[in-house]
Short mmCIF file of C-alpha atoms and ligand atoms in Angstrom, two decimals:
data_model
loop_
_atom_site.label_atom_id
_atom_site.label_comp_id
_atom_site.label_asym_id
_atom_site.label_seq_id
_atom_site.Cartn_x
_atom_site.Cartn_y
_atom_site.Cartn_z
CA UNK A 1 41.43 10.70 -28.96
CA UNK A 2 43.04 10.09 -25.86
CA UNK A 3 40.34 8.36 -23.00
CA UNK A 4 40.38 11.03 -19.73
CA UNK A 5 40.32 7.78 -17.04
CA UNK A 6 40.63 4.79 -18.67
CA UNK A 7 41.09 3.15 -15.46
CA UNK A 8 37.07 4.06 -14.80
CA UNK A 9 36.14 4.13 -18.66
CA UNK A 10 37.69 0.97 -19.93
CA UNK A 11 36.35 -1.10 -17.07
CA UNK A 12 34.77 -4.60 -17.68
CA UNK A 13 31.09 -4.33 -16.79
CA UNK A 14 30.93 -7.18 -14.70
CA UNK A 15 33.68 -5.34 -12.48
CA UNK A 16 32.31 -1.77 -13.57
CA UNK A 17 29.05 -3.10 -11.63
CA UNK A 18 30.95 -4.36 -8.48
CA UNK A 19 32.56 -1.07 -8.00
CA UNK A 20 28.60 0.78 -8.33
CA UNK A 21 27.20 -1.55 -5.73
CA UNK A 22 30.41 -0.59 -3.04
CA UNK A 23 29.15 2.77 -3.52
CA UNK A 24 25.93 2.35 -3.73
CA UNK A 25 26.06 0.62 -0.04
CA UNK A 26 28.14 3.42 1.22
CA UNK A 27 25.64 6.46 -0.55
CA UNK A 28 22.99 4.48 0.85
CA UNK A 29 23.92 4.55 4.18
CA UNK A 30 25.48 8.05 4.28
CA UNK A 31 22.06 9.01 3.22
CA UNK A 32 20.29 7.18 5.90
CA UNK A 33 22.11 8.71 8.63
CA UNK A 34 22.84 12.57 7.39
CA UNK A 35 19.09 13.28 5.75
CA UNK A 36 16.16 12.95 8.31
CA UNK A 37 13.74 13.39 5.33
CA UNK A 38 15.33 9.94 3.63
CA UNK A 39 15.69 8.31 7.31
CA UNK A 40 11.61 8.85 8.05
CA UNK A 41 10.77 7.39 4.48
CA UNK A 42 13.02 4.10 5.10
CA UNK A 43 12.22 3.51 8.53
CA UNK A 44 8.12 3.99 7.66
CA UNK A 45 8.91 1.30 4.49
CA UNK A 46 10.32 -0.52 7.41
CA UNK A 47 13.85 -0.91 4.78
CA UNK A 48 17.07 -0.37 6.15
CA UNK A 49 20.05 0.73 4.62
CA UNK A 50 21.98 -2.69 5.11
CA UNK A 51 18.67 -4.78 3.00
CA UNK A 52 20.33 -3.44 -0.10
CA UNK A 53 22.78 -5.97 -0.86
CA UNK A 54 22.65 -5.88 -4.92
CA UNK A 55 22.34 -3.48 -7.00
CA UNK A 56 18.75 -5.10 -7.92
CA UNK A 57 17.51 -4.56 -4.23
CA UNK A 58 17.95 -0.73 -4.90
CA UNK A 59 14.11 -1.77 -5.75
CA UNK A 60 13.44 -1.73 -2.35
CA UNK A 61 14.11 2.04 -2.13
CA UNK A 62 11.78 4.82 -2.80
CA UNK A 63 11.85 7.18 -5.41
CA UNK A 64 12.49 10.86 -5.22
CA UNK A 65 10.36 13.07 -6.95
CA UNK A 66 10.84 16.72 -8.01
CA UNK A 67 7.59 17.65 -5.85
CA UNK A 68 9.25 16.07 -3.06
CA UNK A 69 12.86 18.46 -3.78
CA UNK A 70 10.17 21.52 -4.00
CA UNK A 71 8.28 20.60 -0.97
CA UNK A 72 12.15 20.50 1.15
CA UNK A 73 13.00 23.81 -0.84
CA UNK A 74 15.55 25.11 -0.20
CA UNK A 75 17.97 23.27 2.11
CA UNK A 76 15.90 20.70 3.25
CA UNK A 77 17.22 17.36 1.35
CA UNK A 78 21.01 18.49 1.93
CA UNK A 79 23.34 15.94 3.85
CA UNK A 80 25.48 18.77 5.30
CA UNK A 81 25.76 21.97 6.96
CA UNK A 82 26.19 25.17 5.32
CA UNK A 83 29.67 25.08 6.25
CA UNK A 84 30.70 22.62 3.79
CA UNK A 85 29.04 23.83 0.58
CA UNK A 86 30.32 25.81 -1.19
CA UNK A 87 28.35 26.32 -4.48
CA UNK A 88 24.44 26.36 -5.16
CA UNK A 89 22.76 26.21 -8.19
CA UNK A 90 19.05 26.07 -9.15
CA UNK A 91 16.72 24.67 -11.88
CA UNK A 92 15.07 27.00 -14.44
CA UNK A 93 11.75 28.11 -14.14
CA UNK A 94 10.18 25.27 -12.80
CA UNK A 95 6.60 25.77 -11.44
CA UNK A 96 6.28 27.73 -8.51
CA UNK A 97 9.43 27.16 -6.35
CA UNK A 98 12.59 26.43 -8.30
CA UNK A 99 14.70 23.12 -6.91
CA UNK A 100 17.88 24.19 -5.17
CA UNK A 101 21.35 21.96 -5.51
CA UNK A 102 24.07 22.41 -3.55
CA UNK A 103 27.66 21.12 -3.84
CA UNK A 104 30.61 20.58 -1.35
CA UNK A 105 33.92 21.09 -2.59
CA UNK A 106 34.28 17.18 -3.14
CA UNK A 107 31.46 17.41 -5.64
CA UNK A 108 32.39 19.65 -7.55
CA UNK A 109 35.79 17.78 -8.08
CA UNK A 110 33.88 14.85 -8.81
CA UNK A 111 31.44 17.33 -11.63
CA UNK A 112 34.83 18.64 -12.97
CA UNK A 113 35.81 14.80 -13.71
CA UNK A 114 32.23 14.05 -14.96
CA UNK A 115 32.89 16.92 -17.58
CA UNK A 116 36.51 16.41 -17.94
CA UNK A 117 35.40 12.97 -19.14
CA UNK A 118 32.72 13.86 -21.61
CA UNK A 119 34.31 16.77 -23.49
CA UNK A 120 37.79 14.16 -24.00
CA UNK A 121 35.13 11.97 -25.65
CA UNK A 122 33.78 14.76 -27.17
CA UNK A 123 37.92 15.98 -29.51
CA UNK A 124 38.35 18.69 -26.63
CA UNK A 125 42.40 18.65 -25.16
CA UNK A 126 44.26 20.76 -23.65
CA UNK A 127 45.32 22.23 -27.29
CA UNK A 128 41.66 23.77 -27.13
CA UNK A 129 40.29 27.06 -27.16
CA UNK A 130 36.75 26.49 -25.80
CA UNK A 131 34.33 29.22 -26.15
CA UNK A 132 31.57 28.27 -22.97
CA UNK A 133 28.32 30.27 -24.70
CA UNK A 134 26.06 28.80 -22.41
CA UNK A 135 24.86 31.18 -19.25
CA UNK A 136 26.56 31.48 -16.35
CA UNK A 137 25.00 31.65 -13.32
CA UNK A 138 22.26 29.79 -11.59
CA UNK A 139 21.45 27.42 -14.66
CA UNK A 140 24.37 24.63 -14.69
CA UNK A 141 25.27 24.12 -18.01
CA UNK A 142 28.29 27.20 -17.85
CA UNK A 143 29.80 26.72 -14.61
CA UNK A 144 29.77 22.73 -14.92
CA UNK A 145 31.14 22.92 -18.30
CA UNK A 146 33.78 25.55 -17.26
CA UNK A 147 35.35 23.52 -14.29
CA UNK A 148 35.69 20.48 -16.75
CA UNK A 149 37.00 21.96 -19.06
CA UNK A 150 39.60 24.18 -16.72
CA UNK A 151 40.45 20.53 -15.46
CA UNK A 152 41.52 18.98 -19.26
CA UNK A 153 43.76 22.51 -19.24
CA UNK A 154 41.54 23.74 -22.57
CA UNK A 155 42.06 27.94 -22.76
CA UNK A 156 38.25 28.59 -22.00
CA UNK A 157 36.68 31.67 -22.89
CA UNK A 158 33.90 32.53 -20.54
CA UNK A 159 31.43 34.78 -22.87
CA UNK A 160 28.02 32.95 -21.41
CA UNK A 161 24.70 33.47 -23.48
CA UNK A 162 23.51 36.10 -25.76
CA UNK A 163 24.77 38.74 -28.09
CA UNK A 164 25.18 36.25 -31.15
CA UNK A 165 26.63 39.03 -33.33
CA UNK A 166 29.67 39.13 -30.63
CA UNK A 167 29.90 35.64 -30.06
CA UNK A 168 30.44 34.87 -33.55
CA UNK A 169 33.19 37.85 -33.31
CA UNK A 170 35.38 36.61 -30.70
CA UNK A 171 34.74 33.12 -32.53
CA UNK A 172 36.66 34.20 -35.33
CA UNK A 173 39.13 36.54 -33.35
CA UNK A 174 39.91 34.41 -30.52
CA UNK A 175 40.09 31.58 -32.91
CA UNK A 176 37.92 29.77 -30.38
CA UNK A 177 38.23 25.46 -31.37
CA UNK A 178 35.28 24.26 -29.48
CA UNK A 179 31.67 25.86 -28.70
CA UNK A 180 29.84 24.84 -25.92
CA UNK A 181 26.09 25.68 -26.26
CA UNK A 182 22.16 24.45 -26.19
CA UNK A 183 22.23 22.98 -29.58
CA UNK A 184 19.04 25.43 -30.40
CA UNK A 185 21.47 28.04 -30.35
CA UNK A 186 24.26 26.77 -31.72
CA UNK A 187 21.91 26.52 -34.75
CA UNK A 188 20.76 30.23 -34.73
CA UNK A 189 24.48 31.28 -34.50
CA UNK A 190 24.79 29.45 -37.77
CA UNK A 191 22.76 32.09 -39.31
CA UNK A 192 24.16 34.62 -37.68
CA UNK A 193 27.41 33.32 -39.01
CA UNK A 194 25.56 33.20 -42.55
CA UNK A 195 24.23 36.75 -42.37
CA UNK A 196 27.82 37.91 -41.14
CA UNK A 197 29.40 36.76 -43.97
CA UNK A 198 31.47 34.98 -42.29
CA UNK A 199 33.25 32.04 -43.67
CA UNK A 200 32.96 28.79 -41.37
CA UNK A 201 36.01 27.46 -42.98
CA UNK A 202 38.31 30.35 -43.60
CA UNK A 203 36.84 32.47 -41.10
CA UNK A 204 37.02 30.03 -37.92
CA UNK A 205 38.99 27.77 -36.13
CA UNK A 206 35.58 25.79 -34.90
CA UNK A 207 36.89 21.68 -34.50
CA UNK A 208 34.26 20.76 -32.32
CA UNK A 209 30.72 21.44 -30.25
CA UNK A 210 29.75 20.20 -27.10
CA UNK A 211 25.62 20.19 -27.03
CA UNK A 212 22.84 19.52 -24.26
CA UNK A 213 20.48 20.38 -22.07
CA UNK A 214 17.58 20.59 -24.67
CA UNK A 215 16.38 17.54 -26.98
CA UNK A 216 17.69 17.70 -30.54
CA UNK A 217 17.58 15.68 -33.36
CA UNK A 218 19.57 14.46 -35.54
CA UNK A 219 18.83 16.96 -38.47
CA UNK A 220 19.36 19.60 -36.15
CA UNK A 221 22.93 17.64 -35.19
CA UNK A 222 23.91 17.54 -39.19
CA UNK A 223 22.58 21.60 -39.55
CA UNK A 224 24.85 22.34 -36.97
CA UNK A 225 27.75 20.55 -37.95
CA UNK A 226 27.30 21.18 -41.50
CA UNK A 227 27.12 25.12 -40.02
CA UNK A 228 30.29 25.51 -38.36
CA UNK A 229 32.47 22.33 -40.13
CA UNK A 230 32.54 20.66 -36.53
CA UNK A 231 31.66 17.62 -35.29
CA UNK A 232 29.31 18.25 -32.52
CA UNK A 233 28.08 15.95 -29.64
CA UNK A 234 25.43 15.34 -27.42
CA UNK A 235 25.31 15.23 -23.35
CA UNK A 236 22.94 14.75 -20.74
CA UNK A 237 21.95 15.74 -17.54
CA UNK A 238 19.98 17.74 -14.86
CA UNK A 239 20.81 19.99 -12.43
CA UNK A 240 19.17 17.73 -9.17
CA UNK A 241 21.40 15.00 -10.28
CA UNK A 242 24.31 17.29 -10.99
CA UNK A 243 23.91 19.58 -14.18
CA UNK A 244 25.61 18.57 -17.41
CA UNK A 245 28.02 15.53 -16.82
CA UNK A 246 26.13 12.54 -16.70
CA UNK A 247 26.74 11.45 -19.55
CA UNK A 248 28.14 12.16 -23.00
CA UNK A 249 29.10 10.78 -26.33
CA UNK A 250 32.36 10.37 -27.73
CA UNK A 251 33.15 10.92 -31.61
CA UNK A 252 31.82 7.44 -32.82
CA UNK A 253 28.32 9.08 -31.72
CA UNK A 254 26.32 6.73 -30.84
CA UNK A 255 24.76 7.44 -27.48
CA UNK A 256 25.85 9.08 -24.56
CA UNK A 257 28.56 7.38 -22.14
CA UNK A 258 27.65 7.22 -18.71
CA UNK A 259 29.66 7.62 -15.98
CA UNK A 260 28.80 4.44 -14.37
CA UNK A 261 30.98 5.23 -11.11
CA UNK A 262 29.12 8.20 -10.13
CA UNK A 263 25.29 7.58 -11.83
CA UNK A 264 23.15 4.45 -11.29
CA UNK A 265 20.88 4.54 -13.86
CA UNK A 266 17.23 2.58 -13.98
CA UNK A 267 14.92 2.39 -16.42
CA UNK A 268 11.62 2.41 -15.59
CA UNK A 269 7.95 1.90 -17.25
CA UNK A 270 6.66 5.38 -15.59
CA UNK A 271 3.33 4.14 -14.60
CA UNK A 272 4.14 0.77 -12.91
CA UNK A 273 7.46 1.44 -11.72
CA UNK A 274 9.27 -1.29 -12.49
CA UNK A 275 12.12 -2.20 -14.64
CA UNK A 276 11.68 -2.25 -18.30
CA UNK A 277 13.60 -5.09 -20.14
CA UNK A 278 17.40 -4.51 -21.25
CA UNK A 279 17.12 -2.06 -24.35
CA UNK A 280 13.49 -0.93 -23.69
CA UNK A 281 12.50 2.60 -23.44
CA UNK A 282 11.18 4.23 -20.03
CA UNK A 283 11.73 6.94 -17.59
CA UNK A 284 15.17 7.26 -16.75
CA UNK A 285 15.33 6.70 -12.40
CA UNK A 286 19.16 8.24 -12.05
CA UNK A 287 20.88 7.41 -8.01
CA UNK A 288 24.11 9.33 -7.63
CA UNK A 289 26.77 7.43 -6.13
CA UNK A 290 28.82 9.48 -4.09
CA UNK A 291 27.49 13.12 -3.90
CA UNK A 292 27.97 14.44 -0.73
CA UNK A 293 25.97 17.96 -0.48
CA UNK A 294 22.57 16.52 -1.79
CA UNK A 295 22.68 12.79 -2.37
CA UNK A 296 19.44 11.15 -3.65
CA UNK A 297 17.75 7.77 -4.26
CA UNK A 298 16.12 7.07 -7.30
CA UNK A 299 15.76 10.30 -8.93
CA UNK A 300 12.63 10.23 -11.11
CA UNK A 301 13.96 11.82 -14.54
CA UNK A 302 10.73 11.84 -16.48
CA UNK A 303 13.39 11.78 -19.15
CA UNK A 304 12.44 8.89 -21.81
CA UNK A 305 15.48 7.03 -23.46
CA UNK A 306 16.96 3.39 -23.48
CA UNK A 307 20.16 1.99 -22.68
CA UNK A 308 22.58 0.54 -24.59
CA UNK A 309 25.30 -2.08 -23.09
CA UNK A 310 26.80 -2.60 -26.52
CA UNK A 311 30.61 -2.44 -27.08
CA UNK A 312 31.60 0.61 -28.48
CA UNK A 313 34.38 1.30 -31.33
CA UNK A 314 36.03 3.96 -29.08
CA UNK A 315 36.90 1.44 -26.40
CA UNK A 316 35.20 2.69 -23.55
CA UNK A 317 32.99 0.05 -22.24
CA UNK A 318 30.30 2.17 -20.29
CA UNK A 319 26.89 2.25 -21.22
CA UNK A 320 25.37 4.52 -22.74
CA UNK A 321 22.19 6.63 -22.60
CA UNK A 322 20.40 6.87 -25.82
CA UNK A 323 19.37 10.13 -27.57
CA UNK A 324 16.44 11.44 -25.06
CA UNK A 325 13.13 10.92 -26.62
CA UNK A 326 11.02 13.27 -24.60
CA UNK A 327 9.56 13.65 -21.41
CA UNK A 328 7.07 12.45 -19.22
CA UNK A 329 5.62 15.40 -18.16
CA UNK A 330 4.43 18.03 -20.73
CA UNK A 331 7.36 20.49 -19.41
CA UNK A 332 8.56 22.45 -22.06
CA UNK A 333 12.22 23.60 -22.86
CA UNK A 334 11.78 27.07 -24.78
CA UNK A 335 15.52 28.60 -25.30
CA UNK A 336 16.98 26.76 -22.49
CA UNK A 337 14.24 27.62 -20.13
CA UNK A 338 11.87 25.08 -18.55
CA UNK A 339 8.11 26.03 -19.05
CA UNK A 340 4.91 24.25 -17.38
CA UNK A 341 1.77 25.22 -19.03
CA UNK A 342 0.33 25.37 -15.45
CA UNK A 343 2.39 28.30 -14.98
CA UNK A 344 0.91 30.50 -18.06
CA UNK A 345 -2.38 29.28 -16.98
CA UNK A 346 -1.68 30.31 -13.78
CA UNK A 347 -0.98 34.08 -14.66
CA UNK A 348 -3.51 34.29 -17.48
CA UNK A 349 -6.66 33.32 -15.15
CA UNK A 350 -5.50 36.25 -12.95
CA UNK A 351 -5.62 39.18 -15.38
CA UNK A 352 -9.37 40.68 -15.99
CA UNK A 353 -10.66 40.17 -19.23
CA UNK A 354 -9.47 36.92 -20.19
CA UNK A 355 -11.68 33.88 -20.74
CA UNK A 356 -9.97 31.05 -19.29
CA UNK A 357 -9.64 29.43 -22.37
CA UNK A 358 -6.09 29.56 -24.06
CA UNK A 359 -3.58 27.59 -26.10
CA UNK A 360 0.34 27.31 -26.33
CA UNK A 361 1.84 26.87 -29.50
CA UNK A 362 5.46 26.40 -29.91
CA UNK A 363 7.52 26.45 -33.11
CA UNK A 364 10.84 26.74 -34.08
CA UNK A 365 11.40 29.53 -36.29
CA UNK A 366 15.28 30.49 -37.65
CA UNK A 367 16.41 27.47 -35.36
CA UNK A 368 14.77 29.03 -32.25
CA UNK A 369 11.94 27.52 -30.61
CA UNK A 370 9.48 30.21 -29.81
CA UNK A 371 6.03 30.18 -27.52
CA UNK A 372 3.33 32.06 -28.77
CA UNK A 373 -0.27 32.01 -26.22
CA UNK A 374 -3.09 32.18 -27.58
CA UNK A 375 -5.54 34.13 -25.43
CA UNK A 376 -9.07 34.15 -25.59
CA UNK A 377 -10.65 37.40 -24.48
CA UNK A 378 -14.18 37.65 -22.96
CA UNK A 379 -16.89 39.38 -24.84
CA UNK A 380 -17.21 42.42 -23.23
CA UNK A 381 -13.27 43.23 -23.89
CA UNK A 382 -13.75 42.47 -27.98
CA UNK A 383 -15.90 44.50 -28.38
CA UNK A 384 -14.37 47.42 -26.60
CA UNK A 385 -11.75 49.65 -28.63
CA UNK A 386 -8.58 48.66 -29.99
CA UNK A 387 -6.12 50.45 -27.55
CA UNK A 388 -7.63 48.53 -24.60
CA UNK A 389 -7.00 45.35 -26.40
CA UNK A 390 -3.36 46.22 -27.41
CA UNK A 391 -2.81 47.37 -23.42
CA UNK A 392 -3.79 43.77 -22.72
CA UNK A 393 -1.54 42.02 -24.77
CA UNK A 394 0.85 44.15 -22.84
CA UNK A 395 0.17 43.65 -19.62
CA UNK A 396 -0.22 39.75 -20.44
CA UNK A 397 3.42 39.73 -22.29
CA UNK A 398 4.62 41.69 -18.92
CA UNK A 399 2.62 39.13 -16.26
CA UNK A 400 3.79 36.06 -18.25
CA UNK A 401 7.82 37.43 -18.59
CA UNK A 402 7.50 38.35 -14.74
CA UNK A 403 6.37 34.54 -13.89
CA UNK A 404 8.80 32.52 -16.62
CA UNK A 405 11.37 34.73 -17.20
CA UNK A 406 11.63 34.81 -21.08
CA UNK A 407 9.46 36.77 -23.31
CA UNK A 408 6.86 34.86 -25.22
CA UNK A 409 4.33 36.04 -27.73
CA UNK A 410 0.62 37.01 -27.17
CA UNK A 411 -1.81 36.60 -29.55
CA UNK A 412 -5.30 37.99 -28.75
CA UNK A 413 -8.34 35.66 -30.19
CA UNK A 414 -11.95 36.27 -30.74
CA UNK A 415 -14.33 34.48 -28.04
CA UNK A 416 -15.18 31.01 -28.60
CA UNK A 417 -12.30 30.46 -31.44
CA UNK A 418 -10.53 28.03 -29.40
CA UNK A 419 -11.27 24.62 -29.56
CA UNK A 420 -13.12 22.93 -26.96
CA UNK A 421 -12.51 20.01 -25.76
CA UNK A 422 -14.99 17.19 -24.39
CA UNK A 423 -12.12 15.04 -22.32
CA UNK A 424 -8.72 16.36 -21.46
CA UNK A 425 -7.79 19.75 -23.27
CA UNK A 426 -5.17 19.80 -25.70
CA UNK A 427 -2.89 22.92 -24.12
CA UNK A 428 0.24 22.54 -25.81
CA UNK A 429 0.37 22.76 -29.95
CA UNK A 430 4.19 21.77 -30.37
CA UNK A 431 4.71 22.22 -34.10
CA UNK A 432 8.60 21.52 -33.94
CA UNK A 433 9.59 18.29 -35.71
CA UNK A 434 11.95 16.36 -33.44
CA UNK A 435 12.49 13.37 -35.53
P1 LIG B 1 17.64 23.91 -16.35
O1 LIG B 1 18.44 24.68 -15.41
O2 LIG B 1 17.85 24.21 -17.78
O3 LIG B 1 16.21 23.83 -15.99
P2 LIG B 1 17.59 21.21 -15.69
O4 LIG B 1 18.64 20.49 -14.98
O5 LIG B 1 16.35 21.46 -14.97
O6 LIG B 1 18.24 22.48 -16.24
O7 LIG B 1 17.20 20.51 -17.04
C1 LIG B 1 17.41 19.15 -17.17
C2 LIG B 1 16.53 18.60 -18.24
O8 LIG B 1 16.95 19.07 -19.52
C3 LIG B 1 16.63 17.11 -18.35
O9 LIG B 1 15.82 16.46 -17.42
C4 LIG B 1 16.20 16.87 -19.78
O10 LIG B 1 14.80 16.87 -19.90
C5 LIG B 1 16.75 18.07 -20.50
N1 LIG B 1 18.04 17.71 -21.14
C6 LIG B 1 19.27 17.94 -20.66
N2 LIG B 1 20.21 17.48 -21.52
C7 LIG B 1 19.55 16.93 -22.56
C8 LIG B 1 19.96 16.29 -23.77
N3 LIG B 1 21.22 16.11 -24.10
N4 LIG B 1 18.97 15.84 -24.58
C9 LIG B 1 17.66 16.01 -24.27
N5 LIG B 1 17.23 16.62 -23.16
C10 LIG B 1 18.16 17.08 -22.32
ZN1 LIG B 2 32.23 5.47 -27.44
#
């Protein structure tokens, strides 16, 4: 498979390394001077933009928190006028305020290469028929893979998320040679494709699958290849940093490439926050290099992965991000959607007749993770009649859609059936196997 920019991707480290810290100086400084926000933090460290002179005294900067893109929501972090972006997106159902990303036209040349780079890696050429089954609109994942893709001159098929019966249709009559999907539902659609009666191998043209913006395993890698007769691989990345395109692996899958030119990537031990030794595992701490619309330092990830600087058999000697082992924070990813238990607790101790005791319990059933809440209900409501009880699993179904935006199930529980806890209380039951 033919490398997208070897120039950039077949770089010696040592030179690879030189290159970041040029733009790291320049981002840095760009920074200082275009976002007041970054300016006041710096000049109260007393740190200015010129006391970074390796890419080891990026220590010396702050990091950026999510918190810190909700409390400047919407605009506030951007490093230029309105006039010069020209795309926003947002982050999924994030508590309260969603974080806002902008992009001038420059960046989203630069997210086109990111792509462009990751699905080469990934079998996808120009040959390709790429069928983009991940949803357009505010979430990143089907724009960012769309202009990428455009870029490597693939024929891309724009049917965004949902309606797996018709997917799997203009699959087989659009002969469609690469899917591009959350690998949760690239998995379902193998059933569907099952239940069809549809033959993966006569049936469709399917060479390859572009995955990400949910953990998988690798069982759930082999399912899905095993599905569709495809190799599929695995990128990374979030929409404050860009969206999808920060890294990706190539077909000797082993890790995720990173494009080292536009993503300085720390690793950090998330309490302390300092480095972890080379090959440990801690928070990724990402610094774009580059981005003009909303550049950032030290982007706390709470993603938790390691690094590997290995040489790898495909010849492209960036590192690479290894498969993400969880998170942090106790977000969860349900279908795509990011889910904070705060925000079910928040709606549940609003409605009348709930106790505020509750748990979440999330499984994956038919390859699709599902969120069921279990609700204690106070006394007096048990004991009342049955069609007041079903009314509130309604109206807490309804409240809980309205707040996260995907429907999750409501199960109704006698008082006092739900464990109680003496030190911190255990919210989240996750009873999907990620191993
Ligand atoms: P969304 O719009 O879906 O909320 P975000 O940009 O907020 O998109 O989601 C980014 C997060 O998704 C990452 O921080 C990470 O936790 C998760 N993610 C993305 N890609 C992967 C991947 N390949 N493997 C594991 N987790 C991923
Ligand atoms: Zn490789």
């Amino acid at each position: 498979m033919p490398i997208w920019n070897s120039e950039i991707e077949t770089m010696p480290q040592g030179k690879l390394k030189e290159f970041q810290l040029e733009k790291l100086k320049k981002t840095i400084r760009y920074t200082y001077d275009n976002v007041k926000f970054y300016r006041n933090k710096l000049d109260s460290m007393k740190v200015k933009p010129e006391d970074i002179k390796t890419l080891e005294d990026i220590r010396k900067l702050p990091f950026t928190t999510k918190n810190e893109l909700r409390e400047n929501f919407p605009y506030g972090l951007f490093a230029r006028p309105m006039k010069d972006v020209v795309r926003i997106h947002a982050s999924s159902g994030t508590t309260g305020k969603p974080t806002v990303v902008g992009y001038t036209k420059n960046d989203l040349e630069l997210w086109a290469e990111c792509i462009a780079r990751l699905a080469s890696a990934g079998g996808v050429t120009s040959d390709d028929i790429a069928q983009i089954s991940f949803g357009y609109g505010l979430f990143t994942g089907g724009f960012g893979l769309h202009y990428g893709l455009e870029k490597i001159g693939a024929a891309i098929i724009p049917v965004s998320s949902g309606n797996t019966e018709r997917q799997i249709k203009i699959m087989q009559d659009f002969g469609s040679t690469v899917l591009i999907c959350t690998p949760s539902y690239a998995l379902y659609m193998v059933d569907v494709v099952r239940e069809m009666g549809v033959d993966p191998v006569k049936d469709l043209k399917l060479k390859f699958g572009l995955f990400g913006a949910e953990p998988w395993s690798e069982s759930i890698r082999t399912g899905i290849e095993k599905g569709f007769n495809i190799t599929a691989t695995d990128n990374y990345g979030l929409s404050e940093i860009i969206g999808p395109g920060v890294s990706g692996e190539c077909l000797e899958k082993n890790g995720m490439h990173i494009n080292e030119d536009f993503f300085f990537i720390e690793v950090i031990d998330p309490e302390t926050g300092e480095w972890v030794k080379d090959g440990e595992i801690g928070e990724l701490v990402i610094t774009p290099l580059g981005k003009e619309a909303l550049p950032l330092f030290r982007y706390r990830t709470r993603d938790l992965s390691y690094i590997d600087t290995s040489k790898c058999a495909c010849g492209r000697t960036t590192s690479r991000i290894m498969k993400i082992r969880g998170r942090t924070d106790d977000m969860l990813i349900i279908r795509g959607v990011n889910i904070f238990p705060s925000q079910i607790e928040e709606v549940l101790l609003k409605i009348e007749g709930v106790a505020p005791h509750y748990q979440i319990v999330v499984e994956r059933k038919n390859n699709i993770d599902t969120l069921e809440v279990w609700v204690e209900t106070n006394e007096n409501m048990f004991s009342d009649e049955m069609k007041k009880l079903v009314e509130l699993e309604k109206l807490i179904v309804e409240k809980l859609y309205g707040q996260l935006g995907i429907r999750v199930d409501v199960k109704l529980v006698e008082p006092k059936t739900i464990e109680r806890s003496q030190g911190k209380a255990k919210r989240v039951i996750d009873n999907r196997k990620l191993v």
